[in-house]
């Protein structure tokens, strides 16, 4: 049971004052959880900050920097009726004049905020326009009372459509008021050495910074929170490991008959990397230790086939395997690859997702329970309680980082000591494997299957959009298909970002009904429909947000256009590019960027042009993330971690591992009163599955 102490943090966000049911939807999208909780918001880290401490005079204010100006309001010049001109307000101080510009805002409203003759404080940036200093839409217009409450440093948060920075900050204030004092889980020496604040103080300083170091990833508050998250993670790994040793594994070995039959059905021979990975996996499966292995390889490196061969090993021993993928599209695609090969080898397979319903679903469940299905492919639907295997011996999880530990455990628990194979198309730098997985075994498919053409990758300024559009036209004329990727529809805090729907309309106007659209706001069926039309060749251009990122296979698509490439992370760009170059025809990837590019963005694009090795790219990505430019543009955190940013905090992992080892050596089941704080920490960071291991053992 979760300690009552944490209840205020795990209450739904809507229990906070000012967050009604209407606000739940946008917060749900922001925080990536259907029913967002207070703790999810508190762990929503700033992506930057605005320093409000600069208080220059009007004459002394640098253009395009954040300032807070004390001004006197001299007069108003409302927008002439019916025209799209702005409302202008004239203000001044002893050193000069400034024009405050508002578009589309009621004059009476502005005049109330800026009464003539009054002193006001304006937060924002000034620019020079026709020789005049002006400030367009100040971030804040304050009177003396407002100024007294102004935060000296204001955190800036990643946002989604329908949610403004002010709303997030106000919600955060309400959430901070809920933070309880927690027992300290971090060992005293570390805390003292690092001079870290306690949990509550750390959250307060991060979200209500008084100093830049409070809000920076390398500052004490964030480092503390990252460390405690690592500690929770390491303790979880330790508990899982202990449990595995305790429970042990089962040896599954057959006569090689099915495995050979699958091989014989393959229209190609395995690469050396595939052979090596498979023989490691086969040995694990045959051993009586429980397998926990990671299979890493770029998109298209041939993981699915290896997974099928692994499944064949347990099936020929009379047992079953399951392959779980994070999305319907991916599950179906795996199934399409697997089904004909399995059929040729005489392996019973089926697919189970949210779409299989009623009698059809029941028939699958019956076949599964009777052992007539050897390999079941599916989505989260596989872990529903009524999905019962006759004898599950191998659980394969694709894109494992999209699942929680708990979901992975739930799947493997459907079998007795089931072996587990985790697959990922996001290569993880070696230096991080330990962080994320402890001492899990890992196989890497670095080599691509033969016959693949390299992807010709170029970066092009957005100003040359016309030429890009022509290139798309040429590709279509040549019978090819193209992807056109836009930044997420949801992430519209910067409104000039190409919006997928708008791009879709523009391309459709030029290329007609062959242009289709897929994005994250569509329902699963709509998305699948769009993917299916593209896959069958019915549509020729697919405008998409990053929902096509993972795993989708359309060999005839040979052109990939990525708009605002500078907004994407390196690993993500690489993933996206992996959608092309899957057939035997040469492919092109055009990275459209809006200049001027920062150093890091330049380095990212250069790396992509020069390499297609996902592992090398992952290493470089990590290095570049560490180089900065992280604040300001959104960098998503690392999968599985809410607070910790590995590019900054991974050096702390070793210490967290050590602390965890000490804790578990002293108290393996965390049952002593002294372990209360650590137990609380596990709950706090959502490692509930680990807690269940404790109560089971
Ligand atoms: P991944 O799951 O790693 O993204 P897949 O297993 O889907 O990759 O493989 C991508 C494509 O390459 C599939 O069409 C598959 O049939 C093919 N393929 C896999 N292994 C080989 C190989 N050794 N030689 C040639 N083609 C292969
Ligand atoms: Mg085994």
XYZ file of C-alpha atoms and ligand atoms in Angstrom:
725
model
C 0.000 0.000 0.000
C 1.234 3.435 -0.915
C 2.058 5.451 2.192
C -0.721 7.902 3.047
C 1.935 10.582 3.157
C 1.996 10.547 -0.637
C -1.756 10.827 -1.092
C -1.761 14.583 -1.746
C 0.731 14.036 -4.575
C -1.193 11.218 -6.173
C -4.532 13.008 -6.103
C -5.878 13.929 -9.540
C -4.714 17.294 -10.777
C -8.326 18.451 -10.882
C -8.333 18.491 -7.096
C -6.145 21.591 -7.302
C -7.873 24.912 -7.033
C -8.346 26.479 -10.444
C -8.095 23.263 -12.433
C -11.529 22.282 -13.539
C -12.604 19.309 -15.597
C -12.091 21.352 -18.780
C -8.429 21.821 -18.010
C -7.884 18.131 -17.472
C -7.654 17.346 -21.189
C -4.818 19.725 -22.060
C -2.957 18.786 -18.881
C -3.425 15.135 -19.765
C -1.720 15.768 -23.077
C 0.995 17.854 -21.504
C 1.836 15.291 -18.876
C 1.230 12.202 -20.972
C -1.230 10.614 -18.592
C -4.926 10.152 -19.017
C -5.776 11.252 -15.514
C -2.876 13.493 -14.585
C -1.927 13.689 -10.937
C -0.349 16.380 -8.843
C 2.965 14.553 -8.861
C 3.027 14.463 -12.669
C 2.855 18.220 -12.747
C 5.517 18.643 -10.076
C 7.823 16.450 -12.134
C 7.143 18.498 -15.251
C 10.521 20.167 -15.461
C 11.153 23.632 -16.859
C 12.666 23.814 -20.319
C 14.131 27.216 -19.604
C 13.590 30.381 -17.659
C 13.123 34.095 -18.054
C 15.298 36.264 -15.906
C 13.150 39.164 -14.758
C 15.861 40.775 -12.694
C 17.182 43.147 -15.360
C 15.633 46.563 -14.590
C 17.258 48.975 -17.022
C 15.923 52.334 -18.120
C 14.193 52.580 -21.474
C 17.312 54.068 -23.047
C 19.542 51.467 -21.405
C 17.456 48.399 -22.350
C 19.131 46.091 -24.848
C 16.860 45.079 -27.688
C 15.671 41.462 -27.689
C 16.609 40.736 -24.107
C 14.228 40.237 -21.227
C 13.750 43.388 -19.220
C 11.405 44.850 -16.659
C 10.851 48.561 -17.286
C 9.338 51.115 -14.932
C 7.329 53.514 -17.081
C 4.772 56.297 -16.939
C 1.760 55.959 -19.214
C 1.474 59.044 -21.456
C -1.383 58.269 -23.815
C -3.193 55.830 -26.062
C -3.616 55.580 -29.790
C -6.350 52.963 -30.299
C -6.521 50.929 -33.469
C -8.597 52.664 -36.134
C -11.845 50.736 -36.462
C -12.012 47.993 -39.041
C -8.317 47.889 -39.848
C -5.715 45.403 -38.753
C -3.597 48.079 -37.142
C -2.474 47.663 -33.548
C -3.466 49.586 -30.473
C -0.502 51.711 -29.452
C 0.224 52.993 -25.993
C 2.883 55.651 -25.430
C 4.960 55.347 -22.292
C 8.188 56.928 -21.093
C 10.710 57.321 -18.325
C 13.312 60.000 -17.708
C 15.581 58.526 -20.397
C 13.230 57.989 -23.329
C 9.966 56.862 -24.938
C 8.561 53.488 -25.803
C 5.522 52.342 -27.778
C 3.592 49.404 -26.406
C 1.864 47.501 -29.190
C -1.195 45.271 -28.871
C -2.966 43.474 -31.665
C -6.551 42.307 -31.464
C -7.186 43.362 -27.922
C -10.053 45.523 -26.826
C -8.968 49.154 -26.292
C -10.881 49.481 -23.032
C -9.068 46.482 -21.659
C -5.657 47.911 -22.512
C -6.594 51.314 -21.145
C -7.589 49.739 -17.858
C -4.248 47.961 -17.586
C -2.346 51.077 -18.602
C -4.207 54.109 -17.214
C -2.827 57.427 -18.432
C -0.641 59.092 -15.813
C -0.015 55.905 -13.864
C 3.292 54.171 -13.203
C 3.471 50.609 -14.467
C 6.104 47.913 -14.845
C 6.366 46.156 -18.192
C 8.072 42.779 -18.587
C 9.098 41.777 -22.059
C 11.545 42.501 -24.829
C 11.937 45.713 -26.741
C 12.712 45.956 -30.416
C 13.425 48.820 -32.746
C 10.810 49.583 -35.342
C 11.119 52.566 -37.662
C 13.640 54.040 -35.274
C 11.200 53.780 -32.356
C 11.596 51.498 -29.397
C 8.620 49.300 -29.034
C 7.417 46.397 -26.943
C 4.839 44.133 -28.559
C 2.499 42.278 -26.226
C 4.419 42.618 -22.964
C 4.604 39.363 -20.993
C 3.412 41.270 -17.953
C 1.915 44.635 -17.159
C 2.161 45.211 -13.424
C 1.248 47.804 -10.857
C 3.268 48.200 -7.656
C 1.404 45.363 -5.959
C 1.968 43.095 -8.948
C 5.624 44.006 -9.039
C 6.026 42.991 -5.424
C 4.813 39.520 -6.372
C 6.854 39.226 -9.562
C 9.098 36.180 -9.574
C 12.696 37.262 -10.162
C 13.252 34.221 -12.328
C 10.363 32.652 -14.060
C 10.512 29.025 -15.129
C 9.379 28.318 -18.678
C 7.632 25.019 -19.271
C 7.040 22.912 -22.348
C 3.440 23.506 -23.363
C 0.740 21.975 -25.507
C -2.042 23.549 -27.458
C -4.744 24.898 -25.228
C -2.474 25.506 -22.286
C -0.591 28.723 -21.628
C 2.527 29.279 -19.553
C 0.557 31.256 -16.992
C -1.890 28.419 -16.485
C 0.899 25.924 -15.949
C 2.653 28.238 -13.504
C -0.526 28.864 -11.527
C -1.239 25.152 -11.363
C 2.342 24.573 -10.279
C 1.910 27.052 -7.422
C -1.138 25.151 -6.231
C 0.716 21.854 -6.592
C 3.691 23.102 -4.582
C 1.394 23.839 -1.686
C 0.595 20.111 -1.575
C 4.145 18.849 -1.288
C 4.599 17.022 2.021
C 7.823 16.609 3.967
C 9.112 13.189 3.062
C 11.502 11.025 5.041
C 14.983 11.394 3.560
C 15.941 8.452 1.366
C 19.301 9.753 0.198
C 22.173 8.678 2.443
C 23.303 11.418 4.810
C 26.920 11.580 3.596
C 25.881 12.194 0.008
C 23.415 14.818 1.013
C 25.970 16.599 3.136
C 28.716 16.406 0.515
C 26.541 17.720 -2.223
C 24.725 20.237 -0.039
C 21.474 19.213 -1.573
C 18.141 20.534 -0.332
C 15.514 18.096 0.875
C 12.765 16.914 -1.469
C 10.265 19.606 -0.668
C 12.788 22.424 -0.802
C 14.181 21.097 -4.075
C 10.782 21.247 -5.749
C 10.115 24.689 -4.373
C 13.434 26.035 -5.585
C 13.055 24.495 -9.032
C 9.613 25.816 -9.710
C 10.008 29.085 -7.857
C 13.666 29.897 -8.473
C 15.424 32.749 -6.739
C 18.644 32.108 -8.553
C 19.618 30.668 -11.933
C 21.289 27.688 -10.298
C 17.912 26.738 -8.855
C 16.448 25.996 -12.248
C 19.427 24.692 -14.189
C 19.839 20.948 -14.691
C 23.215 21.048 -12.967
C 21.936 23.067 -10.025
C 21.492 21.454 -6.619
C 17.674 21.090 -6.662
C 17.466 19.335 -10.005
C 20.509 17.185 -9.276
C 18.963 16.069 -6.038
C 15.706 15.095 -7.662
C 17.560 13.290 -10.447
C 19.621 11.395 -7.910
C 16.625 10.223 -5.954
C 14.998 9.094 -9.177
C 18.124 7.160 -10.130
C 18.191 5.688 -6.657
C 14.594 4.511 -6.997
C 15.460 3.052 -10.377
C 18.562 1.260 -9.144
C 16.735 -0.187 -6.163
C 14.062 -1.434 -8.560
C 16.680 -3.061 -10.770
C 18.231 -4.645 -7.704
C 14.917 -6.058 -6.524
C 14.034 -7.412 -9.944
C 17.436 -9.040 -10.215
C 17.145 -10.616 -6.787
C 13.708 -11.910 -7.630
C 14.961 -13.417 -10.848
C 17.738 -15.240 -9.145
C 15.304 -16.456 -6.529
C 12.673 -17.687 -8.939
C 15.171 -19.025 -11.448
C 14.395 -19.893 -15.017
C 13.437 -22.846 -17.097
C 15.364 -24.389 -19.889
C 13.484 -24.560 -23.148
C 15.142 -26.603 -25.806
C 13.666 -28.441 -28.708
C 15.052 -30.312 -31.651
C 15.600 -27.264 -33.868
C 12.898 -28.404 -36.247
C 10.724 -25.264 -36.229
C 13.687 -22.987 -36.121
C 15.088 -24.656 -39.223
C 11.703 -24.476 -40.906
C 11.565 -20.715 -40.302
C 15.061 -20.327 -41.673
C 14.125 -22.303 -44.732
C 11.136 -20.043 -45.312
C 13.236 -16.865 -45.205
C 13.870 -15.390 -48.641
C 17.340 -14.318 -47.463
C 20.083 -15.531 -45.193
C 20.711 -13.934 -41.846
C 23.402 -11.325 -41.439
C 26.308 -12.147 -39.206
C 24.925 -9.772 -36.585
C 21.576 -11.545 -36.670
C 23.261 -14.943 -36.381
C 25.287 -13.806 -33.405
C 22.323 -12.250 -31.636
C 20.182 -15.294 -32.275
C 22.750 -17.757 -31.017
C 23.108 -15.712 -27.806
C 19.365 -15.693 -27.356
C 19.074 -19.382 -28.121
C 21.696 -20.203 -25.526
C 19.853 -18.055 -22.969
C 16.606 -19.821 -23.714
C 18.212 -23.219 -23.411
C 19.890 -22.333 -20.146
C 18.034 -22.772 -16.889
C 18.763 -19.185 -15.934
C 16.089 -16.713 -16.692
C 16.822 -14.642 -19.770
C 16.654 -10.893 -19.601
C 18.197 -9.595 -22.777
C 18.083 -6.423 -24.781
C 18.119 -6.639 -28.573
C 19.166 -3.321 -30.047
C 19.200 -2.422 -33.689
C 18.262 0.365 -35.988
C 14.984 0.275 -37.805
C 15.358 -2.188 -40.632
C 18.233 -4.059 -39.044
C 16.102 -7.183 -38.894
C 15.034 -7.603 -35.280
C 11.655 -9.091 -36.102
C 13.167 -12.117 -37.770
C 15.437 -12.714 -34.801
C 12.422 -12.459 -32.525
C 10.546 -15.004 -34.603
C 13.453 -17.442 -34.485
C 13.645 -17.031 -30.722
C 9.934 -17.765 -30.535
C 10.432 -20.869 -32.664
C 12.914 -22.177 -30.090
C 10.379 -22.170 -27.277
C 7.495 -23.301 -29.471
C 9.348 -26.391 -30.619
C 9.850 -27.186 -26.946
C 6.059 -27.242 -26.657
C 5.733 -23.802 -25.138
C 4.537 -20.389 -26.246
C 5.848 -16.928 -27.013
C 4.284 -13.455 -27.016
C 5.376 -10.359 -28.884
C 4.015 -7.084 -27.555
C 4.331 -3.813 -29.482
C 3.335 -0.335 -28.318
C 0.955 0.515 -31.149
C -1.623 -1.143 -33.293
C 0.306 -0.224 -36.446
C 3.496 -1.827 -35.213
C 1.759 -4.922 -33.954
C 0.036 -5.404 -37.300
C 3.245 -4.867 -39.177
C 5.090 -7.447 -37.097
C 2.234 -9.795 -37.640
C 2.350 -9.335 -41.401
C 6.068 -10.134 -41.464
C 5.696 -13.064 -39.137
C 2.475 -14.732 -40.249
C 3.622 -16.104 -43.652
C 6.946 -17.343 -42.242
C 5.220 -18.927 -39.276
C 2.640 -20.525 -41.527
C 5.370 -22.003 -43.710
C 6.995 -23.449 -40.610
C 3.723 -24.730 -39.195
C 3.653 -22.370 -36.209
C 0.243 -21.223 -35.027
C 0.051 -17.422 -34.694
C -2.588 -14.820 -33.996
C -2.826 -11.119 -33.370
C -4.624 -9.597 -30.410
C -5.203 -5.870 -30.069
C -8.036 -3.657 -28.899
C -9.679 -4.314 -32.248
C -10.294 -8.004 -31.751
C -13.603 -8.161 -29.980
C -16.419 -10.467 -29.031
C -16.442 -13.887 -30.543
C -13.289 -13.422 -32.608
C -11.406 -12.442 -29.499
C -12.816 -15.332 -27.523
C -11.716 -17.766 -30.221
C -8.161 -16.444 -29.958
C -8.215 -16.739 -26.180
C -9.477 -20.317 -26.444
C -6.763 -21.273 -28.925
C -4.189 -19.635 -26.726
C -5.283 -21.429 -23.585
C -5.354 -24.715 -25.468
C -1.844 -24.178 -26.784
C -2.915 -24.068 -30.426
C -1.300 -20.660 -30.785
C 2.467 -20.782 -30.503
C 3.154 -17.089 -30.953
C 0.714 -14.360 -30.034
C 1.456 -10.890 -31.395
C -0.317 -7.841 -30.040
C -0.489 -4.581 -28.175
C -1.231 -3.804 -24.518
C -4.238 -6.023 -25.099
C -1.919 -8.945 -24.350
C -1.664 -8.045 -20.688
C -5.368 -8.044 -19.988
C -6.171 -10.435 -17.157
C -8.278 -12.828 -19.233
C -5.449 -13.484 -21.679
C -4.221 -16.841 -20.438
C -1.474 -18.870 -22.052
C -1.129 -22.623 -21.889
C 2.588 -22.228 -21.197
C 4.228 -18.911 -21.970
C 8.006 -19.292 -22.002
C 9.173 -16.196 -23.880
C 7.903 -12.628 -23.600
C 9.207 -10.296 -26.306
C 8.622 -6.590 -25.885
C 9.203 -4.320 -28.872
C 10.110 -0.668 -28.334
C 10.442 -1.612 -24.728
C 10.886 1.949 -23.483
C 7.299 2.685 -24.440
C 6.160 0.287 -21.741
C 6.514 0.607 -18.007
C 8.414 -1.946 -15.943
C 5.100 -2.976 -14.556
C 3.605 -3.765 -17.953
C 6.641 -5.784 -18.934
C 6.450 -7.724 -15.690
C 2.746 -8.318 -16.125
C 3.374 -9.903 -19.491
C 6.196 -12.109 -18.281
C 4.147 -13.190 -15.277
C 1.683 -14.816 -17.613
C 4.232 -17.556 -17.883
C 6.226 -19.545 -15.397
C 9.687 -18.009 -15.215
C 9.241 -16.706 -18.740
C 12.345 -15.486 -20.512
C 12.244 -11.873 -21.556
C 13.592 -10.285 -24.702
C 13.393 -6.495 -24.890
C 13.814 -4.902 -28.289
C 14.608 -1.330 -29.137
C 15.184 0.604 -32.337
C 16.595 3.505 -30.382
C 20.153 2.397 -29.862
C 21.300 3.221 -26.412
C 24.864 4.420 -25.989
C 26.948 1.837 -24.166
C 27.624 4.292 -21.410
C 23.911 4.378 -20.680
C 22.990 0.727 -20.875
C 24.186 0.282 -17.345
C 22.180 3.261 -16.195
C 18.976 2.093 -17.673
C 19.210 -1.638 -17.395
C 21.777 -2.472 -14.790
C 23.741 -5.481 -15.890
C 21.228 -6.732 -18.421
C 22.682 -8.692 -21.334
C 22.591 -6.902 -24.650
C 22.810 -7.922 -28.302
C 23.363 -5.362 -30.989
C 22.484 -5.519 -34.664
C 24.918 -2.968 -36.004
C 25.060 -4.377 -39.490
C 22.271 -3.708 -41.969
C 20.885 -6.470 -44.179
C 22.643 -6.469 -47.558
C 21.303 -4.616 -50.557
C 20.334 -1.487 -48.680
C 21.147 1.748 -50.423
C 22.501 4.565 -48.325
C 20.110 7.462 -47.851
C 21.285 10.657 -49.497
C 20.808 13.179 -46.696
C 20.881 16.934 -47.264
C 19.991 19.965 -45.264
C 18.157 22.805 -46.962
C 16.961 26.148 -45.708
C 13.196 26.549 -45.416
C 13.510 29.506 -47.742
C 13.968 27.027 -50.551
C 10.667 25.304 -49.895
C 9.666 25.667 -53.558
C 12.576 23.560 -54.717
C 11.691 20.940 -52.144
C 8.153 20.848 -53.365
C 9.500 20.392 -56.919
C 11.645 17.517 -55.723
C 8.526 15.888 -54.299
C 6.846 16.363 -57.674
C 9.744 14.631 -59.421
C 9.687 11.745 -56.983
C 5.971 11.247 -57.571
C 6.413 11.401 -61.328
C 9.016 8.651 -60.971
C 6.509 6.432 -59.187
C 7.933 6.910 -55.703
C 6.191 7.879 -52.484
C 7.186 10.526 -49.988
C 6.848 11.290 -46.312
C 6.605 14.874 -45.192
C 7.167 15.253 -41.468
C 6.090 18.282 -39.463
C 6.690 18.994 -35.800
C 3.982 17.749 -33.476
C 0.563 19.266 -33.903
C 0.343 19.461 -30.144
C 3.454 21.462 -29.571
C 2.282 24.769 -30.759
C 3.702 27.097 -28.209
C 5.580 28.627 -31.113
C 2.965 29.414 -33.647
C 5.166 29.751 -36.717
C 5.982 26.066 -36.709
C 4.756 24.280 -39.738
C 1.526 22.722 -38.810
C 0.862 19.325 -40.296
C -2.712 20.125 -41.214
C -1.711 23.318 -42.960
C 1.111 21.619 -44.843
C -1.300 18.910 -45.829
C -3.649 21.513 -47.314
C -0.844 23.202 -49.248
C 0.501 19.956 -50.687
C -2.973 18.786 -51.502
C -3.628 21.967 -53.439
C -0.618 21.150 -55.569
C -0.655 17.363 -55.779
C -4.322 16.535 -55.359
C -6.012 13.714 -53.490
C -2.882 11.565 -53.444
C -1.812 13.519 -50.362
C -2.853 12.156 -46.985
C -2.387 13.117 -43.376
C -1.680 11.274 -40.158
C -1.159 12.787 -36.722
C -1.427 11.977 -33.076
C -4.810 13.544 -32.520
C -6.466 11.082 -34.860
C -8.099 7.958 -33.515
C -6.313 4.638 -33.838
C -8.598 3.565 -36.664
C -8.080 6.806 -38.568
C -4.324 6.523 -38.190
C -4.261 2.925 -39.309
C -6.466 3.836 -42.253
C -4.063 6.531 -43.388
C -1.065 4.229 -42.919
C -2.797 1.455 -44.830
C -3.644 3.756 -47.758
C -0.050 4.900 -47.940
C 1.295 1.422 -47.578
C -0.896 0.103 -50.400
C 0.167 2.960 -52.666
C -3.308 4.464 -52.835
C -1.855 7.697 -51.460
C 1.585 8.923 -52.508
C 2.494 11.646 -50.048
C 1.966 11.202 -46.356
C 2.117 14.326 -44.248
C 2.747 13.235 -40.715
C 3.810 14.226 -37.280
C 6.254 11.969 -35.513
C 3.647 9.228 -35.153
C 5.348 7.486 -38.081
C 8.571 7.553 -36.138
C 8.889 3.962 -35.249
C 8.901 0.818 -37.268
C 6.613 1.614 -40.180
C 7.711 -0.143 -43.335
C 6.826 1.152 -46.825
C 9.692 0.183 -49.144
C 8.383 2.272 -52.047
C 8.721 5.465 -50.019
C 12.070 6.880 -51.068
C 11.768 10.535 -50.143
C 11.636 11.886 -46.624
C 11.165 15.582 -46.002
C 11.542 16.769 -42.432
C 10.345 20.267 -41.835
C 11.941 22.249 -39.028
C 14.608 19.618 -38.648
C 16.341 21.932 -36.175
C 13.534 21.294 -33.735
C 14.076 17.558 -33.577
C 16.648 15.694 -31.582
C 19.352 13.796 -33.391
C 18.117 10.370 -32.430
C 14.638 11.298 -33.510
C 15.806 12.569 -36.898
C 17.656 9.345 -37.383
C 14.538 7.366 -36.531
C 12.510 9.372 -38.979
C 15.047 8.951 -41.729
C 14.876 5.217 -41.127
C 11.406 5.245 -42.742
C 13.108 5.505 -46.144
C 15.927 3.489 -47.661
C 14.028 0.304 -46.931
C 13.723 -0.922 -50.479
C 16.354 -1.433 -53.125
C 15.941 2.000 -54.736
C 18.073 4.973 -53.709
C 16.431 7.247 -51.163
C 16.737 10.863 -50.171
C 16.185 12.666 -46.905
C 15.774 16.445 -46.960
C 16.236 18.225 -43.671
C 14.491 21.580 -43.897
C 15.667 24.049 -41.318
C 14.910 27.582 -40.360
C 18.139 29.510 -39.953
C 20.191 30.822 -38.405
C 21.265 27.582 -36.817
C 22.991 27.379 -33.458
C 26.236 25.427 -33.166
C 24.549 22.372 -31.732
C 21.840 22.289 -34.367
C 24.517 22.590 -37.039
C 26.464 19.732 -35.523
C 23.337 17.603 -35.393
C 22.510 18.071 -39.047
C 26.132 17.501 -40.042
C 26.214 14.251 -38.087
C 23.129 13.023 -39.896
C 24.559 13.839 -43.278
C 27.715 11.941 -42.514
C 26.431 8.824 -40.770
C 23.671 6.257 -40.796
C 24.983 4.248 -37.879
C 22.366 4.536 -35.166
C 24.827 3.630 -32.449
C 27.330 6.290 -33.477
C 24.492 8.789 -33.762
C 23.224 7.915 -30.302
C 26.674 8.555 -28.814
C 26.923 11.872 -30.592
C 23.413 12.799 -29.536
C 24.321 12.288 -25.944
C 27.463 14.340 -26.314
C 25.640 17.205 -28.029
C 22.841 17.231 -25.497
C 25.472 17.609 -22.841
C 26.939 20.565 -24.687
C 23.989 22.715 -23.906
C 21.337 24.375 -26.012
C 18.990 22.194 -24.074
C 17.270 24.946 -22.233
C 15.149 26.915 -24.591
C 14.274 24.212 -27.047
C 12.381 21.279 -25.836
C 14.356 18.170 -25.150
C 12.246 15.324 -24.098
C 13.529 13.469 -21.120
C 14.864 9.994 -21.350
C 12.347 7.181 -21.484
C 11.441 5.933 -18.069
C 12.656 8.987 -16.181
C 10.525 11.930 -15.202
C 13.069 14.234 -13.710
C 16.537 12.999 -14.604
C 18.075 14.150 -17.873
C 20.697 11.633 -18.706
C 22.818 14.043 -20.698
C 23.364 16.000 -17.519
C 22.775 13.625 -14.703
C 24.083 10.270 -15.835
C 27.405 10.769 -14.039
C 25.358 10.449 -10.841
C 24.200 6.954 -11.675
C 27.272 5.222 -10.316
C 26.741 6.757 -6.896
C 23.057 5.844 -6.987
C 23.978 2.258 -7.821
C 26.365 2.116 -4.949
C 23.864 3.588 -2.520
C 21.261 1.121 -3.723
C 23.611 -1.829 -3.291
C 24.314 -0.752 0.290
C 20.664 -0.408 1.076
C 19.740 -3.788 -0.333
C 22.683 -5.541 1.279
C 21.563 -4.260 4.649
C 17.893 -4.892 4.124
C 17.118 -7.023 1.039
C 13.360 -6.798 1.435
C 13.327 -3.227 2.632
C 11.327 -4.389 5.604
C 13.240 -2.655 8.400
C 11.833 0.599 9.751
C 14.943 2.354 8.429
C 13.921 1.469 4.884
C 10.640 3.325 5.108
C 12.070 6.308 3.251
C 13.246 4.173 0.345
C 9.926 2.393 0.092
C 8.240 5.763 -0.067
C 10.657 6.810 -2.776
C 9.792 3.805 -4.908
C 6.137 4.717 -4.766
C 6.866 8.338 -5.452
C 8.686 7.478 -8.651
C 6.110 5.003 -9.830
C 8.143 1.882 -9.184
C 5.060 0.166 -7.804
C 5.910 -3.008 -9.646
C 9.020 -3.319 -7.533
C 6.899 -2.975 -4.435
C 4.743 -5.811 -5.622
C 7.862 -7.948 -5.980
C 8.598 -7.203 -2.363
C 5.196 -8.218 -1.151
C 5.268 -11.330 -3.336
C 8.651 -12.370 -2.007
P 13.439 -4.058 -37.572
O 12.354 -4.805 -36.835
O 14.770 -4.215 -36.928
O 13.096 -2.647 -37.870
P 12.723 -5.842 -39.647
O 12.905 -7.099 -38.925
O 11.347 -5.321 -39.848
O 13.619 -4.734 -38.972
O 13.461 -5.977 -41.041
C 13.335 -4.993 -42.014
C 13.237 -5.650 -43.370
O 14.461 -6.307 -43.688
C 12.159 -6.691 -43.441
O 11.502 -6.541 -44.667
C 12.916 -7.997 -43.358
O 12.237 -9.016 -44.041
C 14.228 -7.647 -44.030
N 15.377 -8.440 -43.549
C 15.599 -8.833 -42.281
N 16.751 -9.526 -42.199
C 17.275 -9.560 -43.447
C 18.456 -10.137 -44.014
N 19.329 -10.797 -43.269
N 18.662 -9.977 -45.332
C 17.791 -9.295 -46.086
N 16.655 -8.749 -45.625
C 16.396 -8.868 -44.310
Mg 15.871 -20.046 -20.001
